[in-house]
Coordinates of C-alpha atoms in Angstrom, one line a residue:
Chain G
X1 CA 38.9 35.8 122.9
X2 CA 40.9 37.2 120.0
X3 CA 44.0 39.3 120.4
X4 CA 42.0 42.3 119.3
X5 CA 39.6 41.8 122.2
X6 CA 42.5 41.1 124.6
X7 CA 44.5 44.2 123.7
X8 CA 42.5 46.9 125.5
X9 CA 43.0 45.0 128.8
X10 CA 46.6 46.1 129.0
X11 CA 45.1 49.5 129.8
X12 CA 42.1 48.3 131.7
X13 CA 43.9 45.9 134.1
X14 CA 46.1 48.6 135.7
X15 CA 43.1 51.0 135.7
X16 CA 40.9 48.6 137.7
X17 CA 43.7 47.4 139.9
X18 CA 44.5 51.0 140.9
X19 CA 41.0 51.2 142.5
X20 CA 41.6 48.0 144.4
X21 CA 45.1 49.1 145.4
X22 CA 43.9 52.4 146.8
X23 CA 41.8 50.5 149.4
X24 CA 44.4 48.0 150.5
X25 CA 46.1 48.6 153.8
X26 CA 49.6 47.6 154.8
X27 CA 52.8 47.3 152.8
X28 CA 52.6 43.9 151.1
X29 CA 49.3 43.7 149.4
X30 CA 49.3 47.0 147.5
X31 CA 52.7 46.0 146.0
X32 CA 51.6 42.4 145.2
X33 CA 48.4 43.6 143.4
X34 CA 50.4 46.1 141.5
X35 CA 53.0 43.5 140.5
X36 CA 50.3 41.1 139.3
X37 CA 48.5 43.8 137.3
X38 CA 51.6 45.2 135.7
X39 CA 52.9 41.8 134.7
X40 CA 49.5 40.9 133.2
X41 CA 49.6 44.2 131.3
X42 CA 53.1 43.5 130.0
X43 CA 52.2 40.0 128.9
X44 CA 49.2 41.3 127.0
X45 CA 51.4 43.9 125.4
X46 CA 53.9 41.2 124.4
X47 CA 51.2 39.1 122.8
X48 CA 49.9 42.2 120.9
X49 CA 53.2 43.2 119.3
X50 CA 53.7 40.3 116.9
X51 CA 50.0 40.4 115.9
X52 CA 50.0 44.2 115.4
X53 CA 53.2 44.0 113.3
X54 CA 51.3 42.0 110.7
X55 CA 47.9 43.7 110.6
X56 CA 46.6 46.8 112.3
X57 CA 44.3 45.9 115.2
X58 CA 41.2 47.9 115.8
X59 CA 38.9 47.7 118.8
X60 CA 35.8 49.8 119.0
X61 CA 34.8 50.6 122.6
X62 CA 31.2 49.9 123.5
X63 CA 30.7 48.5 120.0
X64 CA 30.2 52.0 118.6
X65 CA 31.9 51.8 115.2
X66 CA 34.7 54.3 114.6
X67 CA 34.9 57.2 113.7
X68 CA 31.9 57.9 115.9
X69 CA 33.0 55.8 118.8
X70 CA 36.4 55.6 120.5
X71 CA 38.7 53.2 118.9
X72 CA 41.9 51.6 120.0
X73 CA 44.0 51.2 116.9
X74 CA 47.3 49.4 117.2
X75 CA 50.0 49.0 114.6
X76 CA 53.6 48.2 114.9
X77 CA 54.5 51.6 116.2
X78 CA 52.2 51.8 119.2
X79 CA 52.6 48.1 120.0
X80 CA 56.3 48.6 120.3
X81 CA 56.0 51.6 122.6
X82 CA 53.3 49.9 124.7
X83 CA 55.5 46.8 125.2
X84 CA 58.3 49.1 126.3
X85 CA 56.2 50.9 128.8
X86 CA 54.5 47.9 130.3
X87 CA 57.7 45.8 130.2
X88 CA 59.8 48.5 132.0
X89 CA 57.1 48.8 134.7
X90 CA 57.1 45.1 135.2
X91 CA 60.9 44.9 135.5
X92 CA 61.0 47.9 137.8
X93 CA 58.4 46.6 140.3
X94 CA 60.3 43.8 141.9
X95 CA 63.0 46.4 142.6
X96 CA 60.4 48.8 144.0
X97 CA 59.5 46.8 147.1
X98 CA 62.5 47.6 149.3
X99 CA 63.2 51.0 147.9
X100 CA 59.6 52.2 148.4
X101 CA 59.4 50.7 151.9
X102 CA 62.3 52.9 152.8
X103 CA 61.3 56.1 151.0
X104 CA 57.5 56.0 151.2
X105 CA 56.9 54.3 154.5
X106 CA 53.2 55.2 154.9
X107 CA 50.0 54.9 152.8
X108 CA 51.6 52.7 150.2
X109 CA 48.1 51.8 148.9
X110 CA 47.7 55.3 147.6
X111 CA 51.2 55.4 146.2
X112 CA 50.9 52.2 144.2
X113 CA 47.4 53.3 143.1
X114 CA 48.9 56.4 141.6
X115 CA 51.6 54.3 140.0
X116 CA 49.0 52.1 138.3
X117 CA 47.0 55.2 137.2
X118 CA 50.2 56.6 135.6
X119 CA 50.9 53.3 133.9
X120 CA 47.4 52.9 132.5
X121 CA 47.4 56.5 131.4
X122 CA 50.7 56.0 129.5
X123 CA 49.4 52.8 127.9
X124 CA 46.1 54.4 127.0
X125 CA 48.0 57.2 125.2
X126 CA 49.9 54.7 123.1
X127 CA 47.0 52.4 122.2
X128 CA 44.2 55.0 121.6
X129 CA 43.3 56.0 118.1
X130 CA 41.2 59.0 119.2
X131 CA 42.8 62.4 119.5
X132 CA 40.7 63.6 122.4
X133 CA 41.1 60.3 124.2
X134 CA 44.9 60.8 123.9
X135 CA 44.5 64.1 125.7
X136 CA 42.5 62.6 128.5
X137 CA 44.9 59.7 129.0
X138 CA 47.8 62.2 128.9
X139 CA 46.2 64.2 131.8
X140 CA 45.4 61.0 133.7
X141 CA 49.1 59.9 133.6
X142 CA 50.4 63.4 134.2
X143 CA 48.2 64.1 137.3
X144 CA 49.2 60.7 138.7
X145 CA 52.9 61.5 138.0
X146 CA 52.6 64.9 139.9
X147 CA 51.3 63.0 142.9
X148 CA 54.1 60.4 142.6
X149 CA 56.8 63.0 142.4
X150 CA 55.4 64.8 145.4
X151 CA 56.0 61.6 147.5
X152 CA 59.7 62.4 147.6
X153 CA 61.1 62.8 151.1
X154 CA 62.9 66.1 150.3
X155 CA 60.7 69.1 150.5
X156 CA 62.0 70.3 147.2
X157 CA 60.0 67.4 145.7
X158 CA 56.9 69.5 146.3
X159 CA 58.3 72.4 144.4
X160 CA 59.5 70.2 141.6
X161 CA 56.1 68.6 141.4
X162 CA 54.3 72.0 141.3
X163 CA 56.5 73.4 138.6
X164 CA 56.0 70.2 136.6
X165 CA 52.3 70.6 137.1
X166 CA 52.3 74.1 135.7
X167 CA 54.5 73.3 132.7
X168 CA 52.8 69.9 132.1
X169 CA 49.3 71.4 132.1
X170 CA 50.3 74.2 129.7
X171 CA 51.8 71.5 127.4
X172 CA 48.7 69.3 127.6
X173 CA 46.4 72.4 127.0
X174 CA 48.5 73.2 123.9
X175 CA 47.8 69.7 122.7
X176 CA 44.1 70.3 123.4
X177 CA 44.2 73.6 121.4
X178 CA 45.8 71.8 118.5
X179 CA 43.2 69.0 118.6
X180 CA 40.5 71.6 118.7
X181 CA 41.8 73.3 115.6
X182 CA 41.9 69.9 113.8
X183 CA 38.3 69.1 114.9
X184 CA 37.1 72.5 113.7
X185 CA 38.6 71.9 110.3
X186 CA 37.6 68.3 109.8
X187 CA 34.8 67.4 112.2
X188 CA 36.5 64.3 113.4
X189 CA 38.7 63.2 116.2
X190 CA 39.6 59.7 115.0
X191 CA 43.3 59.7 114.0
X192 CA 42.9 57.6 110.9
X193 CA 39.9 59.6 109.9
X194 CA 41.8 62.8 110.5
X195 CA 44.6 61.6 108.2
X196 CA 42.0 61.0 105.5
X197 CA 40.2 64.3 105.7
X198 CA 43.1 66.7 106.4
X199 CA 44.6 66.8 102.9
X200 CA 41.6 68.7 101.6
X201 CA 42.0 71.5 104.2
X202 CA 45.6 71.4 105.1
X203 CA 46.7 74.6 103.3
X204 CA 45.0 76.8 105.9
X205 CA 46.6 78.7 108.7
X206 CA 44.4 76.9 111.2
X207 CA 45.9 73.5 110.4
X208 CA 49.4 74.9 110.4
X209 CA 48.7 76.4 113.8
X210 CA 47.4 73.1 115.0
X211 CA 50.7 71.4 114.0
X212 CA 52.7 74.1 115.8
X213 CA 50.6 73.8 119.0
X214 CA 50.9 70.0 119.0
X215 CA 54.6 70.1 118.5
X216 CA 55.2 72.6 121.2
X217 CA 52.8 70.9 123.6
X218 CA 54.4 67.5 123.2
X219 CA 57.9 69.1 123.2
X220 CA 57.1 70.2 126.7
X221 CA 56.1 66.7 127.9
X222 CA 59.1 65.3 126.0
X223 CA 61.7 67.6 127.6
X224 CA 63.0 68.8 124.2
X225 CA 65.8 71.3 124.9
X226 CA 64.3 74.7 125.7
X227 CA 61.3 73.1 127.2
X228 CA 63.1 70.6 129.5
X229 CA 63.2 72.8 132.7
X230 CA 60.8 70.6 134.7
X231 CA 62.7 67.4 134.2
X232 CA 66.0 67.7 136.3
X233 CA 64.2 68.6 139.5
X234 CA 61.4 66.2 139.0
X235 CA 63.8 63.3 138.5
X236 CA 66.1 64.4 141.3
X237 CA 63.6 64.7 144.1
X238 CA 61.1 62.0 143.2
X239 CA 61.3 58.7 145.1
X240 CA 64.0 56.5 143.4
X241 CA 61.4 54.1 142.1
X242 CA 59.3 56.9 140.5
X243 CA 62.5 58.2 138.8
X244 CA 63.3 54.7 137.6
X245 CA 59.8 54.3 136.1
X246 CA 59.5 57.8 134.6
X247 CA 63.0 57.8 133.1
X248 CA 62.1 54.7 131.1
X249 CA 58.5 55.6 130.0
X250 CA 57.1 59.1 130.3
X251 CA 59.2 61.0 127.8
X252 CA 59.1 58.1 125.4
X253 CA 55.3 58.1 125.2
X254 CA 55.4 61.9 124.6
X255 CA 57.8 61.4 121.7
X256 CA 55.5 58.7 120.3
X257 CA 52.5 61.1 120.4
X258 CA 54.5 63.7 118.6
X259 CA 55.5 61.2 115.9
X260 CA 52.0 59.9 115.5
X261 CA 50.7 63.4 114.8
X262 CA 53.6 64.6 112.6
X263 CA 53.8 61.4 110.5
X264 CA 50.4 59.8 110.6
X265 CA 47.9 62.6 111.0
X266 CA 49.8 65.2 109.1
X267 CA 51.6 63.4 106.4
X268 CA 55.4 63.9 106.6
X269 CA 55.5 65.3 103.0
X270 CA 53.4 68.1 104.3
X271 CA 54.4 68.7 107.9
X272 CA 58.2 68.8 107.1
X273 CA 57.5 71.2 104.2
X274 CA 55.1 73.7 105.6
X275 CA 57.1 74.3 108.8
X276 CA 60.9 74.1 108.7
X277 CA 60.5 71.2 111.1
X278 CA 63.5 69.2 110.0
X279 CA 65.9 72.1 110.6
X280 CA 64.2 73.2 113.9
X281 CA 64.2 69.7 115.3
X282 CA 67.8 69.1 114.3
X283 CA 69.1 72.3 115.9
X284 CA 67.1 71.7 119.1
X285 CA 68.3 68.0 119.2
X286 CA 71.9 68.9 118.8
X287 CA 71.6 71.8 121.3
X288 CA 70.0 69.3 123.7
X289 CA 72.7 66.7 123.2
X290 CA 75.4 69.3 124.0
X291 CA 73.7 71.3 126.7
X292 CA 72.5 68.1 128.5
X293 CA 75.8 66.4 128.4
X294 CA 77.7 69.5 129.3
X295 CA 75.6 70.3 132.4
X296 CA 75.7 66.6 133.4
X297 CA 79.4 66.7 133.6
X298 CA 79.4 69.2 136.5
X299 CA 76.5 67.8 138.7
X300 CA 77.4 66.9 142.2
X301 CA 74.1 65.0 142.6
X302 CA 74.2 61.8 140.6
X303 CA 70.4 61.6 140.1
X304 CA 70.4 65.1 138.7
X305 CA 73.4 64.2 136.5
X306 CA 71.5 61.3 135.0
X307 CA 68.4 63.6 134.5
X308 CA 70.5 66.0 132.4
X309 CA 71.9 63.0 130.6
X310 CA 68.2 62.1 129.8
X311 CA 67.8 65.6 128.2
X312 CA 70.8 64.8 126.0
X313 CA 69.5 61.3 125.1
X314 CA 66.1 62.8 124.1
X315 CA 68.2 64.9 121.7
X316 CA 69.5 61.7 120.0
X317 CA 65.9 60.5 119.5
X318 CA 64.7 63.8 118.1
X319 CA 67.8 63.9 115.9
X320 CA 66.8 60.6 114.4
X321 CA 63.3 62.0 113.7
X322 CA 64.6 65.2 112.1
X323 CA 66.4 63.1 109.4
X324 CA 62.9 62.0 108.1
X325 CA 64.0 58.7 106.7
X326 CA 63.2 55.1 107.5
X327 CA 66.7 54.6 109.0
X328 CA 66.5 57.8 111.0
X329 CA 63.1 56.9 112.5
X330 CA 64.4 53.4 113.2
X331 CA 67.2 54.9 115.1
X332 CA 64.8 57.1 117.0
X333 CA 62.7 54.1 118.0
X334 CA 65.7 52.0 118.8
X335 CA 67.1 54.7 121.0
X336 CA 63.7 55.1 122.6
X337 CA 63.9 51.4 123.6
X338 CA 67.6 51.2 124.4
X339 CA 67.7 54.4 126.4
X340 CA 64.8 53.1 128.6
X341 CA 67.0 50.0 129.2
X342 CA 70.1 51.8 130.1
X343 CA 68.7 54.8 132.0
X344 CA 66.5 52.5 134.1
X345 CA 69.5 50.3 135.0
X346 CA 71.5 53.4 135.9
X347 CA 68.8 54.9 138.1
X348 CA 68.3 51.5 139.7
X349 CA 72.0 51.4 140.6
X350 CA 71.9 54.9 142.0
X351 CA 68.7 54.1 143.8
X352 CA 70.4 51.1 145.4
X353 CA 73.2 53.3 146.6
X354 CA 70.7 55.7 148.0
X355 CA 69.0 52.8 149.8
X356 CA 72.3 51.7 151.4
X357 CA 74.0 55.1 151.9
X358 CA 71.1 57.5 152.1
X359 CA 72.4 60.0 149.6
X360 CA 73.0 60.2 145.9
X361 CA 75.8 62.8 146.0
X362 CA 79.0 62.2 144.3
X363 CA 81.0 62.7 147.5
X364 CA 79.0 59.8 149.1
X365 CA 80.1 57.5 146.3
X366 CA 83.8 57.6 147.4
X367 CA 85.2 54.2 148.0
X368 CA 81.9 52.4 147.4
X369 CA 83.5 50.3 144.6
X370 CA 85.1 48.1 147.3
X371 CA 82.2 47.7 149.7
X372 CA 79.4 47.5 147.1
X373 CA 81.1 46.0 144.1
X374 CA 78.0 44.5 142.5
X375 CA 76.0 47.7 142.6
X376 CA 78.8 49.8 141.3
X377 CA 79.8 47.3 138.6
X378 CA 76.2 47.4 137.4
X379 CA 76.4 51.2 137.2
X380 CA 79.6 51.0 135.3
X381 CA 78.3 48.4 132.8
X382 CA 75.1 50.4 132.2
X383 CA 77.3 53.5 131.9
X384 CA 79.2 51.7 129.0
X385 CA 75.8 51.3 127.3
X386 CA 75.0 55.0 127.6
X387 CA 78.4 55.9 126.2
X388 CA 77.8 53.5 123.3
X389 CA 80.5 50.9 123.6
X390 CA 80.2 48.1 121.1
X391 CA 78.3 45.0 122.4
X392 CA 75.9 47.2 124.4
X393 CA 72.4 48.3 123.4
X394 CA 73.6 52.0 123.3
X395 CA 76.0 51.2 120.5
X396 CA 73.3 49.7 118.3
X397 CA 71.1 52.8 118.4
X398 CA 74.0 55.2 117.9
X399 CA 75.2 53.0 115.0
X400 CA 71.8 53.4 113.3
X401 CA 71.7 57.1 114.0
X402 CA 75.2 57.6 112.4
X403 CA 74.1 55.5 109.4
X404 CA 71.0 57.6 109.0
X405 CA 73.1 60.8 109.2
X406 CA 75.6 59.4 106.6
X407 CA 72.8 58.4 104.3
X408 CA 71.9 62.0 103.9
X409 CA 75.5 63.2 103.7
X410 CA 75.3 65.0 107.1
X411 CA 78.8 63.9 108.2
X412 CA 79.1 66.8 110.7
X413 CA 76.3 65.1 112.7
X414 CA 78.5 62.0 113.1
X415 CA 81.2 64.3 114.6
X416 CA 78.7 65.8 117.0
X417 CA 77.4 62.4 118.0
X418 CA 80.9 61.2 118.7
X419 CA 81.7 64.4 120.7
X420 CA 78.6 64.0 122.9
X421 CA 79.5 60.3 123.5
X422 CA 82.9 61.5 124.7
X423 CA 81.1 63.8 127.1
X424 CA 79.1 60.8 128.3
X425 CA 82.4 59.1 129.1
X426 CA 83.4 62.1 131.3
X427 CA 80.3 62.1 133.4
X428 CA 80.1 58.3 133.8
X429 CA 83.9 58.3 134.6
X430 CA 83.4 60.8 137.5
X431 CA 81.3 58.2 139.3
X432 CA 83.7 55.4 138.6
X433 CA 86.6 57.5 139.7
X434 CA 85.0 58.4 143.0
X435 CA 83.9 54.8 143.6
X436 CA 87.1 53.0 142.9
X437 CA 90.0 55.4 143.0
X438 CA 89.1 57.3 146.1
X439 CA 89.3 56.2 149.7
X440 CA 86.1 56.3 151.7
X441 CA 86.5 59.1 154.3
X442 CA 86.6 57.9 157.8
X443 CA 83.7 60.0 159.0
X444 CA 81.3 58.4 156.6
X445 CA 79.5 55.2 157.6
X446 CA 80.7 52.1 155.9
X447 CA 78.1 50.6 153.6
X448 CA 77.8 46.9 152.8
X449 CA 76.5 45.3 149.7
X450 CA 72.8 45.9 148.9
X451 CA 70.2 43.2 149.4
X452 CA 69.5 40.8 146.6
X453 CA 66.0 42.1 146.1
X454 CA 67.6 45.3 144.7
X455 CA 70.6 43.8 143.0
X456 CA 68.8 41.1 141.0
X457 CA 66.4 43.4 139.0
X458 CA 69.3 45.8 138.4
X459 CA 71.5 43.1 137.0
X460 CA 68.6 41.8 134.9
X461 CA 68.5 45.2 133.2
X462 CA 72.2 45.3 132.8
X463 CA 72.1 41.9 131.2
X464 CA 69.3 43.1 128.9
X465 CA 71.5 46.0 127.9
X466 CA 74.1 43.5 126.7
X467 CA 71.6 41.0 125.3
X468 CA 70.0 43.7 123.1
X469 CA 73.5 44.9 122.1
X470 CA 74.3 41.4 120.7
X471 CA 70.9 40.0 119.6
X472 CA 69.2 42.9 117.9
X473 CA 66.4 40.9 116.2
X474 CA 63.6 42.1 118.5
X475 CA 64.7 45.7 118.9
X476 CA 65.8 46.4 115.3
X477 CA 62.9 44.4 113.9
X478 CA 60.4 46.1 116.1
X479 CA 61.9 49.6 115.5
X480 CA 62.0 49.1 111.7
X481 CA 58.4 47.9 111.7
X482 CA 57.4 50.9 113.8
X483 CA 59.3 53.3 111.5
X484 CA 57.7 51.7 108.4
X485 CA 54.2 51.9 110.0
X486 CA 54.7 55.6 110.6
X487 CA 56.4 56.5 107.3
X488 CA 54.6 54.0 105.1
X489 CA 51.7 56.1 104.0
X490 CA 49.9 56.5 107.3
X491 CA 47.9 53.8 109.1
X492 CA 47.2 50.7 107.1
X493 CA 43.5 49.9 106.9
Chain C
X1 CA 33.2 96.3 112.1
X2 CA 30.6 93.6 111.8
X3 CA 33.2 90.9 111.0
X4 CA 35.2 91.9 114.1
X5 CA 32.0 91.6 116.2
X6 CA 30.9 88.3 114.6
X7 CA 34.1 86.8 115.9
X8 CA 33.4 88.1 119.4
X9 CA 33.8 84.7 121.1
X10 CA 37.2 84.1 119.5
X11 CA 38.5 87.6 120.5
X12 CA 37.4 86.7 124.1
X13 CA 39.2 83.4 123.8
X14 CA 42.4 85.1 122.7
X15 CA 42.2 87.7 125.4
X16 CA 41.5 85.2 128.2
X17 CA 44.2 82.9 126.9
X18 CA 46.8 85.7 127.0
X19 CA 45.7 86.9 130.5
X20 CA 45.9 83.4 131.8
X21 CA 49.2 82.7 130.2
X22 CA 50.6 85.9 131.5
X23 CA 49.5 85.1 135.0
X24 CA 51.2 81.7 134.9
X25 CA 54.4 83.1 133.7
X26 CA 54.7 86.4 135.5
X27 CA 53.2 85.7 138.9
X28 CA 55.3 84.2 141.7
X29 CA 52.3 83.4 143.9
X30 CA 51.3 79.8 143.5
X31 CA 47.6 80.4 144.0
X32 CA 47.7 83.1 141.3
X33 CA 49.6 80.7 139.0
X34 CA 46.9 78.1 139.5
X35 CA 44.3 80.8 138.8
X36 CA 46.1 81.7 135.6
X37 CA 46.2 78.1 134.6
X38 CA 42.4 77.9 135.1
X39 CA 41.8 81.0 133.0
X40 CA 44.1 79.5 130.3
X41 CA 42.2 76.3 130.2
X42 CA 38.8 78.0 130.3
X43 CA 39.7 80.0 127.2
X44 CA 40.3 76.7 125.4
X45 CA 36.9 75.4 126.6
X46 CA 35.2 78.5 125.1
X47 CA 37.1 77.9 121.8
X48 CA 35.6 74.4 121.6
X49 CA 32.1 75.4 122.6
X50 CA 32.1 78.3 120.1
X51 CA 33.0 75.9 117.4
X52 CA 30.0 73.7 118.2
X53 CA 27.5 76.5 117.7
X54 CA 25.7 76.6 114.4
X55 CA 23.9 79.9 113.6
X56 CA 20.2 79.3 113.7
X57 CA 20.7 75.8 115.0
X58 CA 18.5 74.5 117.7
X59 CA 19.4 72.5 120.8
X60 CA 20.5 69.0 119.8
X61 CA 17.3 67.2 120.7
X62 CA 15.5 65.3 118.0
X63 CA 11.9 66.7 117.6
X64 CA 9.4 67.7 115.0
X65 CA 9.8 70.8 112.9
X66 CA 13.5 71.3 113.6
X67 CA 16.0 70.6 110.9
X68 CA 19.2 72.3 112.0
X69 CA 20.9 71.3 115.2
X70 CA 24.0 72.6 117.0
X71 CA 26.8 70.2 117.3
X72 CA 26.6 68.5 120.7
X73 CA 30.0 66.8 120.6
X74 CA 32.2 69.7 121.7
X75 CA 30.0 70.1 124.8
X76 CA 30.6 66.5 125.7
X77 CA 34.3 66.8 125.1
X78 CA 34.5 70.0 127.2
X79 CA 32.6 68.3 130.0
X80 CA 35.4 65.9 130.2
X81 CA 38.0 68.6 129.8
X82 CA 36.4 70.6 132.7
X83 CA 36.7 67.5 134.9
X84 CA 40.4 67.3 134.0
X85 CA 40.8 71.0 134.7
X86 CA 39.1 70.7 138.1
X87 CA 41.4 67.7 139.0
X88 CA 44.5 69.7 137.9
X89 CA 43.4 72.7 140.0
X90 CA 42.8 70.4 143.0
X91 CA 46.3 68.8 142.7
X92 CA 47.8 72.2 142.2
X93 CA 46.1 73.7 145.3
X94 CA 46.9 70.6 147.4
X95 CA 50.6 70.9 146.4
X96 CA 50.4 74.6 147.3
X97 CA 49.1 73.7 150.8
X98 CA 51.9 71.2 151.3
X99 CA 54.5 73.7 150.0
X100 CA 53.1 76.3 152.5
X101 CA 53.5 73.8 155.3
X102 CA 57.1 72.9 154.3
X103 CA 58.4 76.3 153.4
X104 CA 56.0 78.8 155.1
X105 CA 55.6 80.7 151.9
X106 CA 54.0 80.2 148.5
X107 CA 56.0 82.8 146.6
X108 CA 57.7 80.7 144.0
X109 CA 60.5 83.0 143.1
X110 CA 63.1 82.2 145.7
X111 CA 61.7 79.1 147.3
X112 CA 64.3 76.3 147.5
X113 CA 67.2 78.7 147.3
X114 CA 68.1 78.1 151.0
X115 CA 68.1 74.4 150.6
X116 CA 71.7 73.3 150.4
X117 CA 72.4 73.5 146.7
X118 CA 73.1 70.5 144.5
X119 CA 72.1 72.6 141.6
X120 CA 75.0 73.8 139.5

């Protein structure tokens, strides 16, 4: 079996396992099956990345040759994102067992089946080379995600899920309209084929409308600033494990789809000229960085604070894209990877506190630094990464972002990046201040250190944050290859 | 006048899309929101189907004496998209039922206001 034949199984294994999982009773077996399926998927994604970085892999489903049949087409860009998604899921699952047992006590078979569906949907989006297939996988992952969010114990989880369903469906339908326009103009749905045929017809208002629809649709799923309204509530009220998983994967995949269309399908020398895309994205990104960080500084609920911080971090990624250079795109991909690392670690630490204390409010963090030193130290160290302190992963991506801005002489962006990093210090410091510098009120129950099953995965991620802050060969190499795959004249044959 | 009429399907698509979108945005009732969403999606389905029609084209079945066929691919795509739409509606309505059980109302405008606020 060659790597090309193996590659589709990173989508198929979770898809098939979800069926098995839905039928399994009890609390242990659904989790165990999910763990095995996810790790298998991550291993396949890890094998695919080095191969895809050298030559574009193409797998035709059912042996129907593309562009007629559906094709999985994997180059450095999708392999990088797929490894991130599957890897994050595999790291989060060992942590999930205890947290899910507490927060979703019943019908775990269905819960883990939804998780596997969401995972295979996200992986399908990244690997597929067919525009309509991307839409279908997007809806598979979105529908599963709505179900996962609704599992939250607070009744507001239902409202958050419903509002996300409305906005998410509108976003996905916008993508469908865009794909429809492209199909009408070119008669093909294959991404590589679209990229070949579009230049002949691209000076029409239909194709321009298609670009606009796809950007707005994906901007919704990506939580780009004015379209981010679904994200804070969804992250806050979803079960902790779902938040951990979504924070590291869902928005990243949406960003990837947007990049794939803007850079590969419509060539960047067209899409950034015909619409003032660079300016619009830059303004929205900077506004997102500021608004997200600003609102995060005043949130009493730490999960919601981190959710707003995610809006700000999406801003950094979009800012890298808006610079339209290899370094800028590298910074975007780097931050995509590094933000998944640090936000997953932070949400795990908060989830661990919720597991021990039962609440994620700032007032319940008071004095925890003494009784739960390992958990809160993990939070503080991952917080350093989100601030961008040297030797952490967050520093590396911000460094590349600043370089990309300086390359284009946009020094004011550097100032803005530094100011928003200072705002990150403020909102991370609030938690540290409450945990270490305030006494635990006598009327609140004393909480001991969390079980090792929660601590070890959290610390693994914290360690990864520092590892990728020092040894940047995998991340910078992968991100550069991904950026070159997107900017280097479309998909290589 | 004839050009306006010859684009009849597309006018319907635009009108349906706007009605659906308006329902989603302006209505507080969750069932109405889901209905609006349905209308919005259906308009896109008509857009695809209209694009597949070729004037004078026959049904896409290979047989003697027929040279011109309509494009069958949009129908197949929309069959999938309809399934996706039905699934979305089902999840939306299921959530509405659960929200009604939890809150006793499905008017979205002020639900959640009485929960102790951790919104700023």
